[in-house]
Amino acid sequence: RHDFVALIALIACVASGIVPAADAFAGFGHPAVITVAAVLILSGMLQSTGAADTLVRKAVPATLGTSATVAALVFLSALLSAFMNNVGALALLMPVALQIAKRQGIMPGKLLMPIAFGSILGGMTTLIGTPPNLIVSSFRMQNGAAKGFGMFDFSPVGVTVALTGVAFIALIGWR
């Protein structure tokens, strides 16, 4: 398991003196780590309550063809990842995409890869959409800026790129 390997690596770094013992867990207090953890917890709650399934049933009717299904899922993936971590959005939509693929007789990869790209594209539109945006904002404050980036400071460029990317994936890229 990746979490076990990460813990063993941390212990090895502390034991060898590469990382001071006092700083071993300092990274867990970083705002990006806390935000990602909170978003993953929220994503898990949305999945376990069935809210995500309800949303997808309304957004992706069973009668859609493959092109429209891909377009709807990619758009939904991008939209969700703008307001939650892109990994969490993808984790929410993967089981749903697999159900839709099975129901419509589509190869799962034709839905999974597009929603992965959609979540990446949507994540770059807001501060909380992807951890690098949070890290850059905090780095900016640590290096003398009066404040970090705001929630929608990434949106003018991010939305343009995301809409272009989603259109490409929905129309051509999934094929």
Coordinates of N, CA and C in Angstrom, one line a residue:
R1 N 0.8 -1.2 0.0 CA 0.0 0.0 0.0 C 0.9 1.2 0.0
H2 N 0.4 2.2 -0.7 CA 1.2 3.5 -0.9 C 1.4 4.2 0.4
D3 N 0.4 4.2 1.3 CA 0.5 4.9 2.6 C 1.5 4.2 3.5
F4 N 1.6 2.9 3.4 CA 2.6 2.2 4.2 C 4.0 2.5 3.7
V5 N 4.2 2.5 2.4 CA 5.5 2.8 1.8 C 5.9 4.2 2.2
A6 N 5.0 5.2 2.2 CA 5.3 6.6 2.5 C 5.7 6.7 4.0
L7 N 5.0 5.9 4.9 CA 5.3 6.0 6.3 C 6.7 5.3 6.6
I8 N 7.0 4.2 5.9 CA 8.3 3.6 6.0 C 9.4 4.5 5.5
A9 N 9.2 5.2 4.4 CA 10.1 6.2 3.9 C 10.4 7.3 4.8
L10 N 9.3 7.8 5.5 CA 9.5 8.9 6.4 C 10.3 8.4 7.6
I11 N 10.0 7.3 8.1 CA 10.7 6.7 9.3 C 12.2 6.5 8.9
A12 N 12.5 6.0 7.7 CA 13.9 5.8 7.3 C 14.6 7.2 7.1
C13 N 13.9 8.2 6.7 CA 14.5 9.5 6.5 C 14.8 10.1 7.9
V14 N 13.9 9.9 8.9 CA 14.2 10.4 10.2 C 15.3 9.6 10.9
A15 N 15.3 8.3 10.7 CA 16.3 7.4 11.3 C 17.7 7.7 10.8
S16 N 17.8 8.1 9.5 CA 19.1 8.3 8.9 C 19.5 9.8 9.1
G17 N 18.7 10.6 9.6 CA 19.1 12.0 9.9 C 18.8 12.9 8.7
I18 N 18.3 12.5 7.6 CA 18.0 13.3 6.5 C 16.9 14.4 6.9
V19 N 15.9 13.9 7.6 CA 14.8 14.8 8.1 C 14.9 14.9 9.6
P20 N 15.0 16.1 10.2 CA 15.1 16.2 11.7 C 13.8 15.6 12.3
A21 N 13.9 15.0 13.4 CA 12.7 14.4 14.0 C 11.7 15.4 14.4
A22 N 12.1 16.6 14.7 CA 11.1 17.6 15.1 C 10.3 18.1 13.8
D23 N 10.8 17.9 12.7 CA 10.1 18.3 11.4 C 9.5 17.2 10.7
A24 N 9.5 16.0 11.2 CA 9.0 14.8 10.5 C 7.5 14.9 10.1
F25 N 6.7 15.5 10.9 CA 5.3 15.6 10.6 C 4.9 17.0 10.3
A26 N 5.8 17.9 10.1 CA 5.5 19.3 9.8 C 4.7 19.5 8.5
G27 N 4.9 18.7 7.6 CA 4.2 18.8 6.3 C 2.7 18.6 6.4
F28 N 2.3 17.8 7.4 CA 0.8 17.6 7.6 C 0.0 18.8 8.0
G29 N 0.7 19.8 8.5 CA 0.1 21.1 8.9 C 0.0 22.1 7.7
H30 N 0.5 21.7 6.6 CA 0.4 22.6 5.4 C -1.0 22.8 5.0
P31 N -1.4 24.0 4.6 CA -2.8 24.2 4.2 C -3.3 23.3 3.0
A32 N -2.4 23.1 2.1 CA -2.7 22.2 0.9 C -3.0 20.8 1.4
V33 N -2.3 20.3 2.3 CA -2.5 18.9 2.8 C -3.9 18.8 3.5
I34 N -4.1 19.8 4.4 CA -5.3 19.9 5.1 C -6.5 20.0 4.2
T35 N -6.4 20.9 3.2 CA -7.5 21.1 2.3 C -7.8 19.8 1.5
V36 N -6.7 19.1 1.0 CA -6.9 17.9 0.2 C -7.6 16.8 1.1
A37 N -7.1 16.7 2.3 CA -7.7 15.7 3.3 C -9.2 16.0 3.5
A38 N -9.5 17.3 3.7 CA -10.9 17.7 3.9 C -11.8 17.4 2.7
V39 N -11.3 17.7 1.5 CA -12.0 17.5 0.3 C -12.2 16.0 0.1
L40 N -11.2 15.2 0.4 CA -11.4 13.7 0.2 C -12.4 13.2 1.2
I41 N -12.5 13.7 2.4 CA -13.5 13.3 3.3 C -14.9 13.7 2.8
L42 N -15.0 14.9 2.3 CA -16.2 15.4 1.8 C -16.7 14.5 0.6
S43 N -15.7 14.2 -0.3 CA -16.0 13.3 -1.4 C -16.5 12.0 -1.0
G44 N -15.9 11.4 0.0 CA -16.3 10.1 0.5 C -17.7 10.2 1.1
M45 N -18.0 11.3 1.7 CA -19.4 11.5 2.3 C -20.4 11.6 1.2
L46 N -20.1 12.3 0.1 CA -21.0 12.5 -1.0 C -21.3 11.1 -1.7
Q47 N -20.2 10.3 -1.8 CA -20.3 9.0 -2.4 C -21.2 8.1 -1.5
S48 N -20.9 8.1 -0.2 CA -21.6 7.1 0.7 C -23.1 7.5 0.9
T49 N -23.4 8.8 0.8 CA -24.8 9.2 0.9 C -25.6 9.0 -0.4
G50 N -24.9 8.8 -1.5 CA -25.6 8.6 -2.7 C -25.9 9.9 -3.5
A51 N -25.4 11.0 -2.9 CA -25.7 12.3 -3.6 C -25.0 12.3 -5.0
A52 N -23.8 11.8 -5.1 CA -23.1 11.8 -6.4 C -23.9 11.0 -7.4
D53 N -24.4 9.8 -7.0 CA -25.2 9.0 -7.9 C -26.4 9.7 -8.4
T54 N -27.1 10.4 -7.5 CA -28.3 11.2 -7.9 C -28.0 12.3 -8.9
L55 N -26.9 13.0 -8.6 CA -26.4 14.0 -9.5 C -26.1 13.5 -10.9
V56 N -25.4 12.4 -10.9 CA -25.1 11.8 -12.2 C -26.3 11.3 -13.0
R57 N -27.2 10.7 -12.3 CA -28.4 10.2 -12.9 C -29.2 11.3 -13.6
K58 N -29.2 12.5 -13.0 CA -29.9 13.6 -13.6 C -29.1 14.2 -14.7
A59 N -27.7 14.2 -14.6 CA -26.9 14.9 -15.6 C -26.6 14.0 -16.8
V60 N -26.6 12.6 -16.6 CA -26.3 11.7 -17.6 C -27.4 10.7 -17.7
P61 N -28.5 11.0 -18.5 CA -29.6 10.1 -18.7 C -29.1 8.8 -19.4
A62 N -29.8 7.7 -19.1 CA -29.4 6.4 -19.7 C -29.6 6.4 -21.2
T63 N -30.4 7.3 -21.7 CA -30.7 7.2 -23.2 C -29.7 7.9 -24.0
L64 N -28.7 8.5 -23.4 CA -27.7 9.3 -24.2 C -26.8 8.3 -25.0
G65 N -26.4 8.7 -26.2 CA -25.4 8.0 -26.9 C -24.0 8.1 -26.3
T66 N -23.0 7.5 -26.9 CA -21.7 7.5 -26.4 C -21.1 8.9 -26.4
S67 N -21.2 9.6 -27.5 CA -20.7 11.0 -27.6 C -21.3 11.9 -26.5
A68 N -22.6 11.9 -26.4 CA -23.2 12.7 -25.4 C -22.9 12.3 -24.0
T69 N -22.8 11.0 -23.8 CA -22.4 10.5 -22.4 C -21.0 11.0 -22.1
V70 N -20.1 10.8 -23.0 CA -18.7 11.3 -22.7 C -18.7 12.8 -22.5
A71 N -19.4 13.6 -23.3 CA -19.5 15.0 -23.1 C -20.0 15.4 -21.7
A72 N -21.1 14.7 -21.3 CA -21.8 15.0 -20.1 C -20.8 14.7 -18.9
L73 N -20.2 13.5 -19.0 CA -19.3 13.1 -17.9 C -18.1 14.0 -17.8
V74 N -17.5 14.4 -18.9 CA -16.3 15.2 -18.9 C -16.7 16.6 -18.3
F75 N -17.8 17.1 -18.8 CA -18.2 18.5 -18.3 C -18.5 18.4 -16.8
L76 N -19.2 17.3 -16.3 CA -19.5 17.2 -14.9 C -18.2 17.0 -14.1
S77 N -17.3 16.2 -14.6 CA -16.0 16.1 -14.0 C -15.2 17.4 -13.8
A78 N -15.2 18.2 -14.9 CA -14.6 19.5 -14.8 C -15.3 20.4 -13.8
L79 N -16.6 20.4 -13.8 CA -17.4 21.3 -12.9 C -17.1 20.9 -11.5
L80 N -17.2 19.6 -11.2 CA -17.0 19.1 -9.8 C -15.6 19.5 -9.3
S81 N -14.6 19.2 -10.2 CA -13.2 19.5 -9.8 C -12.8 20.9 -9.6
A82 N -13.7 21.8 -10.1 CA -13.4 23.2 -9.9 C -13.7 23.6 -8.5
F83 N -14.6 22.9 -7.8 CA -15.1 23.3 -6.5 C -14.7 22.2 -5.4
M84 N -14.0 21.2 -5.8 CA -13.4 20.2 -4.9 C -12.1 19.7 -5.5
N85 N -11.3 19.1 -4.8 CA -10.1 18.6 -5.3 C -10.3 17.7 -6.6
N86 N -9.5 17.8 -7.6 CA -9.7 17.0 -8.8 C -9.6 15.5 -8.6
V87 N -8.7 15.1 -7.6 CA -8.7 13.7 -7.3 C -10.0 13.2 -6.7
G88 N -10.5 14.0 -5.8 CA -11.8 13.7 -5.2 C -12.9 13.6 -6.2
A89 N -13.0 14.6 -7.1 CA -14.0 14.5 -8.2 C -13.9 13.3 -9.0
L90 N -12.6 12.9 -9.3 CA -12.4 11.7 -10.1 C -12.8 10.5 -9.3
A91 N -12.5 10.5 -8.1 CA -12.9 9.3 -7.2 C -14.4 9.2 -7.1
L92 N -15.1 10.3 -7.1 CA -16.6 10.3 -7.1 C -17.1 9.7 -8.4
L93 N -16.6 10.1 -9.5 CA -17.1 9.8 -10.8 C -16.7 8.4 -11.4
M94 N -15.6 7.9 -10.9 CA -15.1 6.6 -11.5 C -16.1 5.5 -11.3
P95 N -16.7 5.2 -10.1 CA -17.7 4.1 -10.0 C -18.9 4.4 -10.9
V96 N -19.3 5.6 -11.0 CA -20.5 6.0 -11.8 C -20.2 5.7 -13.3
A97 N -19.0 6.2 -13.7 CA -18.6 5.9 -15.1 C -18.5 4.4 -15.4
L98 N -18.1 3.7 -14.5 CA -18.0 2.2 -14.7 C -19.4 1.6 -14.8
Q99 N -20.3 2.1 -14.0 CA -21.7 1.7 -14.1 C -22.4 2.0 -15.5
I100 N -22.1 3.3 -15.9 CA -22.6 3.8 -17.2 C -22.1 3.0 -18.3
A101 N -20.7 2.7 -18.3 CA -20.1 1.9 -19.3 C -20.7 0.5 -19.4
K102 N -20.9 -0.1 -18.3 CA -21.6 -1.4 -18.3 C -23.0 -1.4 -18.8
R103 N -23.7 -0.4 -18.4 CA -25.1 -0.2 -18.8 C -25.3 0.0 -20.3
Q104 N -24.3 0.8 -20.9 CA -24.4 1.2 -22.3 C -23.5 0.3 -23.2
G105 N -22.8 -0.6 -22.6 CA -22.0 -1.5 -23.4 C -20.7 -0.8 -24.0
I106 N -20.2 0.2 -23.3 CA -19.1 1.0 -23.7 C -17.8 0.4 -23.0
M107 N -16.7 0.4 -23.7 CA -15.5 0.0 -23.0 C -15.2 1.1 -21.9
P108 N -14.9 0.7 -20.6 CA -14.7 1.6 -19.5 C -13.6 2.7 -19.8
G109 N -12.6 2.3 -20.6 CA -11.5 3.3 -20.9 C -12.0 4.5 -21.7
K110 N -13.1 4.3 -22.4 CA -13.6 5.4 -23.2 C -14.3 6.4 -22.4
L111 N -14.6 6.1 -21.1 CA -15.2 7.0 -20.2 C -14.2 7.5 -19.1
L112 N -13.4 6.5 -18.7 CA -12.4 6.8 -17.6 C -11.4 7.8 -17.9
M113 N -10.7 7.6 -19.1 CA -9.7 8.6 -19.5 C -10.3 10.0 -19.7
P114 N -11.4 10.2 -20.4 CA -11.9 11.5 -20.6 C -12.3 12.2 -19.2
I115 N -12.9 11.4 -18.3 CA -13.2 12.1 -17.0 C -11.9 12.4 -16.2
A116 N -10.9 11.7 -16.4 CA -9.6 12.0 -15.7 C -9.1 13.3 -16.3
F117 N -9.1 13.5 -17.6 CA -8.7 14.7 -18.2 C -9.6 15.9 -17.8
G118 N -10.9 15.6 -17.8 CA -11.9 16.7 -17.4 C -11.6 17.1 -16.0
S119 N -11.3 16.2 -15.1 CA -11.0 16.6 -13.7 C -9.7 17.5 -13.6
I120 N -8.7 17.2 -14.4 CA -7.5 18.0 -14.4 C -7.8 19.4 -14.9
L121 N -8.6 19.4 -16.0 CA -8.9 20.7 -16.6 C -9.7 21.6 -15.7
G122 N -10.7 21.0 -15.1 CA -11.6 21.7 -14.1 C -10.8 22.2 -12.9
G123 N -9.9 21.4 -12.4 CA -9.1 21.7 -11.2 C -8.3 22.9 -11.3
M124 N -7.9 23.3 -12.5 CA -7.1 24.5 -12.7 C -7.8 25.8 -12.7
T125 N -9.1 25.7 -12.6 CA -9.9 26.9 -12.7 C -10.1 27.7 -11.3
T126 N -9.8 27.0 -10.2 CA -10.0 27.7 -8.9 C -8.8 27.4 -8.0
L127 N -8.8 28.1 -6.9 CA -7.7 27.9 -6.0 C -7.7 26.5 -5.4
I128 N -8.8 26.0 -5.0 CA -8.9 24.7 -4.3 C -9.0 23.5 -5.3
G129 N -9.1 23.7 -6.6 CA -9.3 22.6 -7.5 C -8.1 21.6 -7.6
T130 N -6.9 22.1 -7.4 CA -5.8 21.2 -7.4 C -4.7 21.7 -6.4
P131 N -4.0 20.7 -5.8 CA -3.1 21.1 -4.7 C -2.0 22.0 -5.2
P132 N -1.5 22.0 -6.4 CA -0.4 22.9 -6.8 C -0.9 24.4 -6.7
N133 N -2.2 24.7 -7.0 CA -2.7 26.0 -6.9 C -2.6 26.5 -5.4
L134 N -2.9 25.6 -4.5 CA -2.8 26.0 -3.1 C -1.3 26.2 -2.7
I135 N -0.5 25.3 -3.2 CA 0.9 25.5 -2.8 C 1.5 26.7 -3.4
V136 N 1.2 27.1 -4.6 CA 1.7 28.3 -5.2 C 1.2 29.5 -4.4
S137 N -0.1 29.5 -4.0 CA -0.6 30.6 -3.2 C 0.1 30.8 -1.9
S138 N 0.3 29.7 -1.2 CA 1.0 29.8 0.1 C 2.5 30.2 -0.1
F139 N 3.1 29.7 -1.2 CA 4.5 30.1 -1.5 C 4.6 31.6 -1.8
R140 N 3.5 32.1 -2.4 CA 3.5 33.5 -2.7 C 3.4 34.4 -1.5
M141 N 2.6 33.9 -0.5 CA 2.5 34.7 0.8 C 3.8 34.6 1.6
Q142 N 4.5 33.4 1.5 CA 5.7 33.2 2.3 C 6.8 34.1 1.7
N143 N 6.7 34.5 0.5 CA 7.8 35.2 -0.2 C 7.5 36.7 -0.4
G144 N 6.7 37.2 0.6 CA 6.5 38.7 0.6 C 5.3 39.3 0.0
A145 N 4.4 38.5 -0.6 CA 3.2 39.1 -1.2 C 2.2 39.4 -0.1
A146 N 1.5 40.5 -0.3 CA 0.5 40.9 0.8 C -0.5 39.8 1.1
K147 N -0.9 39.1 0.1 CA -1.9 38.0 0.2 C -1.7 36.9 -0.8
G148 N -2.2 35.8 -0.6 CA -2.2 34.7 -1.5 C -3.2 34.9 -2.6
F149 N -3.3 33.9 -3.5 CA -4.3 34.0 -4.5 C -5.7 33.8 -4.0
G150 N -6.7 34.5 -4.6 CA -8.1 34.3 -4.2 C -8.7 33.1 -4.8
M151 N -9.9 32.7 -4.4 CA -10.6 31.5 -4.9 C -10.7 31.5 -6.5
F152 N -11.0 32.6 -7.1 CA -11.2 32.7 -8.5 C -10.1 33.4 -9.3
D153 N -9.0 33.6 -8.7 CA -7.9 34.3 -9.4 C -7.4 33.5 -10.6
F154 N -7.5 32.2 -10.5 CA -7.1 31.3 -11.6 C -8.1 31.2 -12.7
S155 N -9.3 31.7 -12.5 CA -10.5 31.4 -13.4 C -10.4 32.0 -14.8
P156 N -9.9 33.3 -14.9 CA -9.9 33.8 -16.3 C -9.2 32.9 -17.3
V157 N -8.0 32.5 -17.0 CA -7.3 31.6 -17.9 C -7.8 30.2 -17.7
G158 N -8.0 29.7 -16.5 CA -8.4 28.3 -16.3 C -9.7 27.9 -16.9
V159 N -10.7 28.8 -16.9 CA -12.0 28.5 -17.5 C -11.9 28.4 -19.0
T160 N -11.1 29.3 -19.6 CA -10.9 29.3 -21.0 C -10.2 28.0 -21.5
V161 N -9.2 27.6 -20.8 CA -8.5 26.4 -21.1 C -9.3 25.2 -20.9
A162 N -10.1 25.2 -19.7 CA -10.9 24.1 -19.4 C -12.0 23.9 -20.4
L163 N -12.7 24.9 -20.8 CA -13.8 24.8 -21.8 C -13.3 24.3 -23.1
T164 N -12.1 24.8 -23.5 CA -11.5 24.4 -24.8 C -11.1 22.9 -24.7
G165 N -10.5 22.5 -23.6 CA -10.1 21.1 -23.4 C -11.3 20.2 -23.3
V166 N -12.4 20.6 -22.6 CA -13.6 19.8 -22.5 C -14.2 19.6 -23.8
A167 N -14.3 20.7 -24.6 CA -14.9 20.6 -26.0 C -14.1 19.6 -26.8
F168 N -12.8 19.7 -26.8 CA -11.9 18.8 -27.6 C -12.1 17.4 -27.2
I169 N -12.1 17.1 -25.9 CA -12.3 15.7 -25.4 C -13.7 15.2 -25.8
A170 N -14.7 16.0 -25.6 CA -16.1 15.6 -25.9 C -16.3 15.3 -27.3
L171 N -15.7 16.1 -28.2 CA -16.0 16.0 -29.6 C -15.0 15.1 -30.4
I172 N -13.7 15.1 -30.0 CA -12.7 14.4 -30.8 C -11.9 13.5 -29.9
G173 N -11.4 14.0 -28.8 CA -10.4 13.3 -28.0 C -10.7 11.9 -27.5
W174 N -12.0 11.7 -27.2 CA -12.4 10.4 -26.6 C -12.3 9.2 -27.7
R175 N -12.3 9.6 -28.9 CA -12.3 8.6 -30.0 C -10.9 8.0 -30.1

